[in-house]
Amino acid sequence: MITGKESITDVVNKYPQTVDIFLKHGMHCFGCMAARFENIEQGALAHGIDVPSLIKDLNVVLEKK
């Protein structure tokens, strides 16, 4: 289960199926150096993204696998 405290890079590396969800929510940070250090919540807040909605969608895609 993704909580939002995980680093963006760690989640994408472990669960490549989450890339589309990040993109859908407007997070295109995969090549950004901050993606290694920022957690999902920090990155989403920096981009004005609804954190609970992002986390919910990320977990839905994990449940499908």
mmCIF file of N, CA and C in Angstrom:
data_model
loop_
_atom_site.group_PDB
_atom_site.id
_atom_site.type_symbol
_atom_site.label_atom_id
_atom_site.label_comp_id
_atom_site.label_asym_id
_atom_site.label_seq_id
_atom_site.Cartn_x
_atom_site.Cartn_y
_atom_site.Cartn_z
ATOM 1 N N MET A 1 0.835 -1.179 0.000
ATOM 2 C CA MET A 1 0.000 0.000 0.000
ATOM 3 C C MET A 1 0.885 1.249 0.000
ATOM 4 N N ILE A 2 0.555 2.177 -0.853
ATOM 5 C CA ILE A 2 1.283 3.439 -0.937
ATOM 6 C C ILE A 2 0.623 4.431 0.016
ATOM 7 N N THR A 3 1.455 5.100 0.816
ATOM 8 C CA THR A 3 0.948 6.050 1.803
ATOM 9 C C THR A 3 1.200 7.506 1.419
ATOM 10 N N GLY A 4 2.159 7.726 0.519
ATOM 11 C CA GLY A 4 2.548 9.086 0.152
ATOM 12 C C GLY A 4 3.890 9.464 0.739
ATOM 13 N N LYS A 5 4.376 8.661 1.668
ATOM 14 C CA LYS A 5 5.666 8.936 2.308
ATOM 15 C C LYS A 5 6.834 8.324 1.531
ATOM 16 N N GLU A 6 6.535 7.495 0.543
ATOM 17 C CA GLU A 6 7.568 6.845 -0.264
ATOM 18 C C GLU A 6 8.124 7.843 -1.283
ATOM 19 N N SER A 7 9.380 7.624 -1.685
ATOM 20 C CA SER A 7 9.944 8.495 -2.724
ATOM 21 C C SER A 7 9.284 8.158 -4.061
ATOM 22 N N ILE A 8 9.157 9.169 -4.879
ATOM 23 C CA ILE A 8 8.552 8.994 -6.204
ATOM 24 C C ILE A 8 9.336 7.961 -6.997
ATOM 25 N N THR A 9 10.655 8.081 -7.001
ATOM 26 C CA THR A 9 11.514 7.168 -7.757
ATOM 27 C C THR A 9 11.358 5.731 -7.278
ATOM 28 N N ASP A 10 11.321 5.528 -5.967
ATOM 29 C CA ASP A 10 11.173 4.165 -5.430
ATOM 30 C C ASP A 10 9.858 3.532 -5.892
ATOM 31 N N VAL A 11 8.787 4.301 -5.860
ATOM 32 C CA VAL A 11 7.486 3.759 -6.258
ATOM 33 C C VAL A 11 7.479 3.421 -7.746
ATOM 34 N N VAL A 12 7.991 4.311 -8.572
ATOM 35 C CA VAL A 12 8.010 4.062 -10.019
ATOM 36 C C VAL A 12 8.892 2.862 -10.359
ATOM 37 N N ASN A 13 10.033 2.745 -9.677
ATOM 38 C CA ASN A 13 10.913 1.601 -9.934
ATOM 39 C C ASN A 13 10.283 0.283 -9.493
ATOM 40 N N LYS A 14 9.619 0.300 -8.355
ATOM 41 C CA LYS A 14 9.009 -0.928 -7.827
ATOM 42 C C LYS A 14 7.695 -1.274 -8.526
ATOM 43 N N TYR A 15 6.938 -0.230 -8.902
ATOM 44 C CA TYR A 15 5.621 -0.424 -9.513
ATOM 45 C C TYR A 15 5.513 0.409 -10.795
ATOM 46 N N PRO A 16 6.113 -0.050 -11.889
ATOM 47 C CA PRO A 16 6.106 0.736 -13.134
ATOM 48 C C PRO A 16 4.705 1.065 -13.638
ATOM 49 N N GLN A 17 3.717 0.289 -13.226
ATOM 50 C CA GLN A 17 2.345 0.547 -13.654
ATOM 51 C C GLN A 17 1.787 1.838 -13.066
ATOM 52 N N THR A 18 2.494 2.440 -12.110
ATOM 53 C CA THR A 18 2.031 3.692 -11.509
ATOM 54 C C THR A 18 2.369 4.916 -12.354
ATOM 55 N N VAL A 19 3.245 4.768 -13.343
ATOM 56 C CA VAL A 19 3.667 5.911 -14.160
ATOM 57 C C VAL A 19 2.461 6.629 -14.759
ATOM 58 N N ASP A 20 1.537 5.879 -15.339
ATOM 59 C CA ASP A 20 0.360 6.504 -15.950
ATOM 60 C C ASP A 20 -0.464 7.301 -14.940
ATOM 61 N N ILE A 21 -0.515 6.836 -13.711
ATOM 62 C CA ILE A 21 -1.278 7.551 -12.678
ATOM 63 C C ILE A 21 -0.587 8.871 -12.339
ATOM 64 N N PHE A 22 0.732 8.826 -12.165
ATOM 65 C CA PHE A 22 1.464 10.068 -11.905
ATOM 66 C C PHE A 22 1.246 11.063 -13.047
ATOM 67 N N LEU A 23 1.347 10.588 -14.275
ATOM 68 C CA LEU A 23 1.166 11.470 -15.436
ATOM 69 C C LEU A 23 -0.250 12.028 -15.494
ATOM 70 N N LYS A 24 -1.227 11.186 -15.224
ATOM 71 C CA LYS A 24 -2.636 11.615 -15.231
ATOM 72 C C LYS A 24 -2.877 12.758 -14.244
ATOM 73 N N HIS A 25 -2.170 12.710 -13.139
ATOM 74 C CA HIS A 25 -2.338 13.737 -12.102
ATOM 75 C C HIS A 25 -1.428 14.948 -12.317
ATOM 76 N N GLY A 26 -0.625 14.926 -13.379
ATOM 77 C CA GLY A 26 0.223 16.080 -13.684
ATOM 78 C C GLY A 26 1.602 16.043 -13.067
ATOM 79 N N MET A 27 2.014 14.877 -12.591
ATOM 80 C CA MET A 27 3.366 14.744 -12.046
ATOM 81 C C MET A 27 4.256 14.107 -13.104
ATOM 82 N N HIS A 28 5.138 14.929 -13.663
ATOM 83 C CA HIS A 28 6.046 14.479 -14.714
ATOM 84 C C HIS A 28 7.481 14.540 -14.202
ATOM 85 N N CYS A 29 7.683 14.178 -12.952
ATOM 86 C CA CYS A 29 8.955 14.422 -12.256
ATOM 87 C C CYS A 29 9.970 13.279 -12.344
ATOM 88 N N PHE A 30 9.762 12.323 -13.167
ATOM 89 C CA PHE A 30 10.603 11.129 -13.111
ATOM 90 C C PHE A 30 12.076 11.409 -13.380
ATOM 91 N N GLY A 31 12.377 12.346 -14.252
ATOM 92 C CA GLY A 31 13.763 12.687 -14.548
ATOM 93 C C GLY A 31 14.331 13.748 -13.634
ATOM 94 N N CYS A 32 13.526 14.288 -12.783
ATOM 95 C CA CYS A 32 13.924 15.374 -11.885
ATOM 96 C C CYS A 32 14.749 14.821 -10.726
ATOM 97 N N MET A 33 15.793 15.535 -10.369
ATOM 98 C CA MET A 33 16.623 15.106 -9.235
ATOM 99 C C MET A 33 15.813 15.058 -7.934
ATOM 100 N N ALA A 34 14.860 15.953 -7.799
ATOM 101 C CA ALA A 34 14.060 15.993 -6.567
ATOM 102 C C ALA A 34 13.232 14.728 -6.391
ATOM 103 N N ALA A 35 12.910 14.024 -7.481
ATOM 104 C CA ALA A 35 12.088 12.813 -7.396
ATOM 105 C C ALA A 35 12.758 11.743 -6.530
ATOM 106 N N ARG A 36 14.083 11.772 -6.456
ATOM 107 C CA ARG A 36 14.786 10.789 -5.628
ATOM 108 C C ARG A 36 14.655 11.095 -4.146
ATOM 109 N N PHE A 37 14.498 12.373 -3.829
ATOM 110 C CA PHE A 37 14.527 12.794 -2.438
ATOM 111 C C PHE A 37 13.162 13.189 -1.891
ATOM 112 N N GLU A 38 12.301 13.701 -2.765
ATOM 113 C CA GLU A 38 10.964 14.080 -2.325
ATOM 114 C C GLU A 38 10.084 12.852 -2.236
ATOM 115 N N ASN A 39 9.222 12.855 -1.245
ATOM 116 C CA ASN A 39 8.247 11.779 -1.227
ATOM 117 C C ASN A 39 7.061 12.199 -2.092
ATOM 118 N N ILE A 40 6.157 11.284 -2.314
ATOM 119 C CA ILE A 40 5.016 11.543 -3.201
ATOM 120 C C ILE A 40 4.213 12.738 -2.707
ATOM 121 N N GLU A 41 3.969 12.792 -1.425
ATOM 122 C CA GLU A 41 3.172 13.886 -0.860
ATOM 123 C C GLU A 41 3.845 15.235 -1.106
ATOM 124 N N GLN A 42 5.134 15.330 -0.855
ATOM 125 C CA GLN A 42 5.858 16.586 -1.074
ATOM 126 C C GLN A 42 5.822 17.009 -2.537
ATOM 127 N N GLY A 43 6.059 16.050 -3.431
ATOM 128 C CA GLY A 43 6.036 16.357 -4.862
ATOM 129 C C GLY A 43 4.666 16.809 -5.325
ATOM 130 N N ALA A 44 3.634 16.133 -4.850
ATOM 131 C CA ALA A 44 2.275 16.488 -5.246
ATOM 132 C C ALA A 44 1.905 17.879 -4.740
ATOM 133 N N LEU A 45 2.233 18.167 -3.492
ATOM 134 C CA LEU A 45 1.925 19.482 -2.934
ATOM 135 C C LEU A 45 2.665 20.590 -3.679
ATOM 136 N N ALA A 46 3.908 20.326 -4.073
ATOM 137 C CA ALA A 46 4.698 21.322 -4.805
ATOM 138 C C ALA A 46 4.072 21.657 -6.155
ATOM 139 N N HIS A 47 3.307 20.707 -6.706
ATOM 140 C CA HIS A 47 2.682 20.906 -8.020
ATOM 141 C C HIS A 47 1.185 21.197 -7.913
ATOM 142 N N GLY A 48 0.681 21.384 -6.699
ATOM 143 C CA GLY A 48 -0.731 21.702 -6.513
ATOM 144 C C GLY A 48 -1.671 20.554 -6.816
ATOM 145 N N ILE A 49 -1.188 19.340 -6.610
ATOM 146 C CA ILE A 49 -1.973 18.138 -6.913
ATOM 147 C C ILE A 49 -2.692 17.665 -5.651
ATOM 148 N N ASP A 50 -3.915 17.202 -5.825
ATOM 149 C CA ASP A 50 -4.726 16.667 -4.728
ATOM 150 C C ASP A 50 -4.099 15.354 -4.244
ATOM 151 N N VAL A 51 -3.440 15.410 -3.094
ATOM 152 C CA VAL A 51 -2.687 14.264 -2.580
ATOM 153 C C VAL A 51 -3.583 13.052 -2.312
ATOM 154 N N PRO A 52 -4.697 13.188 -1.595
ATOM 155 C CA PRO A 52 -5.527 12.004 -1.330
ATOM 156 C C PRO A 52 -6.018 11.320 -2.615
ATOM 157 N N SER A 53 -6.352 12.107 -3.615
ATOM 158 C CA SER A 53 -6.820 11.539 -4.883
ATOM 159 C C SER A 53 -5.692 10.781 -5.587
ATOM 160 N N LEU A 54 -4.494 11.351 -5.587
ATOM 161 C CA LEU A 54 -3.338 10.686 -6.192
ATOM 162 C C LEU A 54 -3.043 9.376 -5.488
ATOM 163 N N ILE A 55 -2.983 9.397 -4.158
ATOM 164 C CA ILE A 55 -2.685 8.187 -3.382
ATOM 165 C C ILE A 55 -3.740 7.118 -3.632
ATOM 166 N N LYS A 56 -5.005 7.525 -3.655
ATOM 167 C CA LYS A 56 -6.091 6.577 -3.915
ATOM 168 C C LYS A 56 -5.906 5.914 -5.277
ATOM 169 N N ASP A 57 -5.637 6.708 -6.310
ATOM 170 C CA ASP A 57 -5.477 6.162 -7.656
ATOM 171 C C ASP A 57 -4.247 5.260 -7.765
ATOM 172 N N LEU A 58 -3.171 5.626 -7.082
ATOM 173 C CA LEU A 58 -1.978 4.776 -7.094
ATOM 174 C C LEU A 58 -2.281 3.420 -6.469
ATOM 175 N N ASN A 59 -2.996 3.407 -5.367
ATOM 176 C CA ASN A 59 -3.326 2.143 -4.706
ATOM 177 C C ASN A 59 -4.320 1.315 -5.510
ATOM 178 N N VAL A 60 -5.219 1.967 -6.225
ATOM 179 C CA VAL A 60 -6.162 1.225 -7.078
ATOM 180 C C VAL A 60 -5.389 0.468 -8.155
ATOM 181 N N VAL A 61 -4.413 1.117 -8.772
ATOM 182 C CA VAL A 61 -3.650 0.438 -9.825
ATOM 183 C C VAL A 61 -2.812 -0.710 -9.254
ATOM 184 N N LEU A 62 -2.361 -0.588 -8.008
ATOM 185 C CA LEU A 62 -1.617 -1.686 -7.382
ATOM 186 C C LEU A 62 -2.519 -2.876 -7.097
ATOM 187 N N GLU A 63 -3.767 -2.606 -6.743
ATOM 188 C CA GLU A 63 -4.699 -3.683 -6.447
ATOM 189 C C GLU A 63 -5.020 -4.506 -7.684
ATOM 190 N N LYS A 64 -4.914 -3.900 -8.854
ATOM 191 C CA LYS A 64 -5.250 -4.595 -10.105
ATOM 192 C C LYS A 64 -4.199 -5.606 -10.503
ATOM 193 N N LYS A 65 -3.001 -5.481 -9.966
ATOM 194 C CA LYS A 65 -1.925 -6.385 -10.359
ATOM 195 C C LYS A 65 -1.944 -7.664 -9.550
#
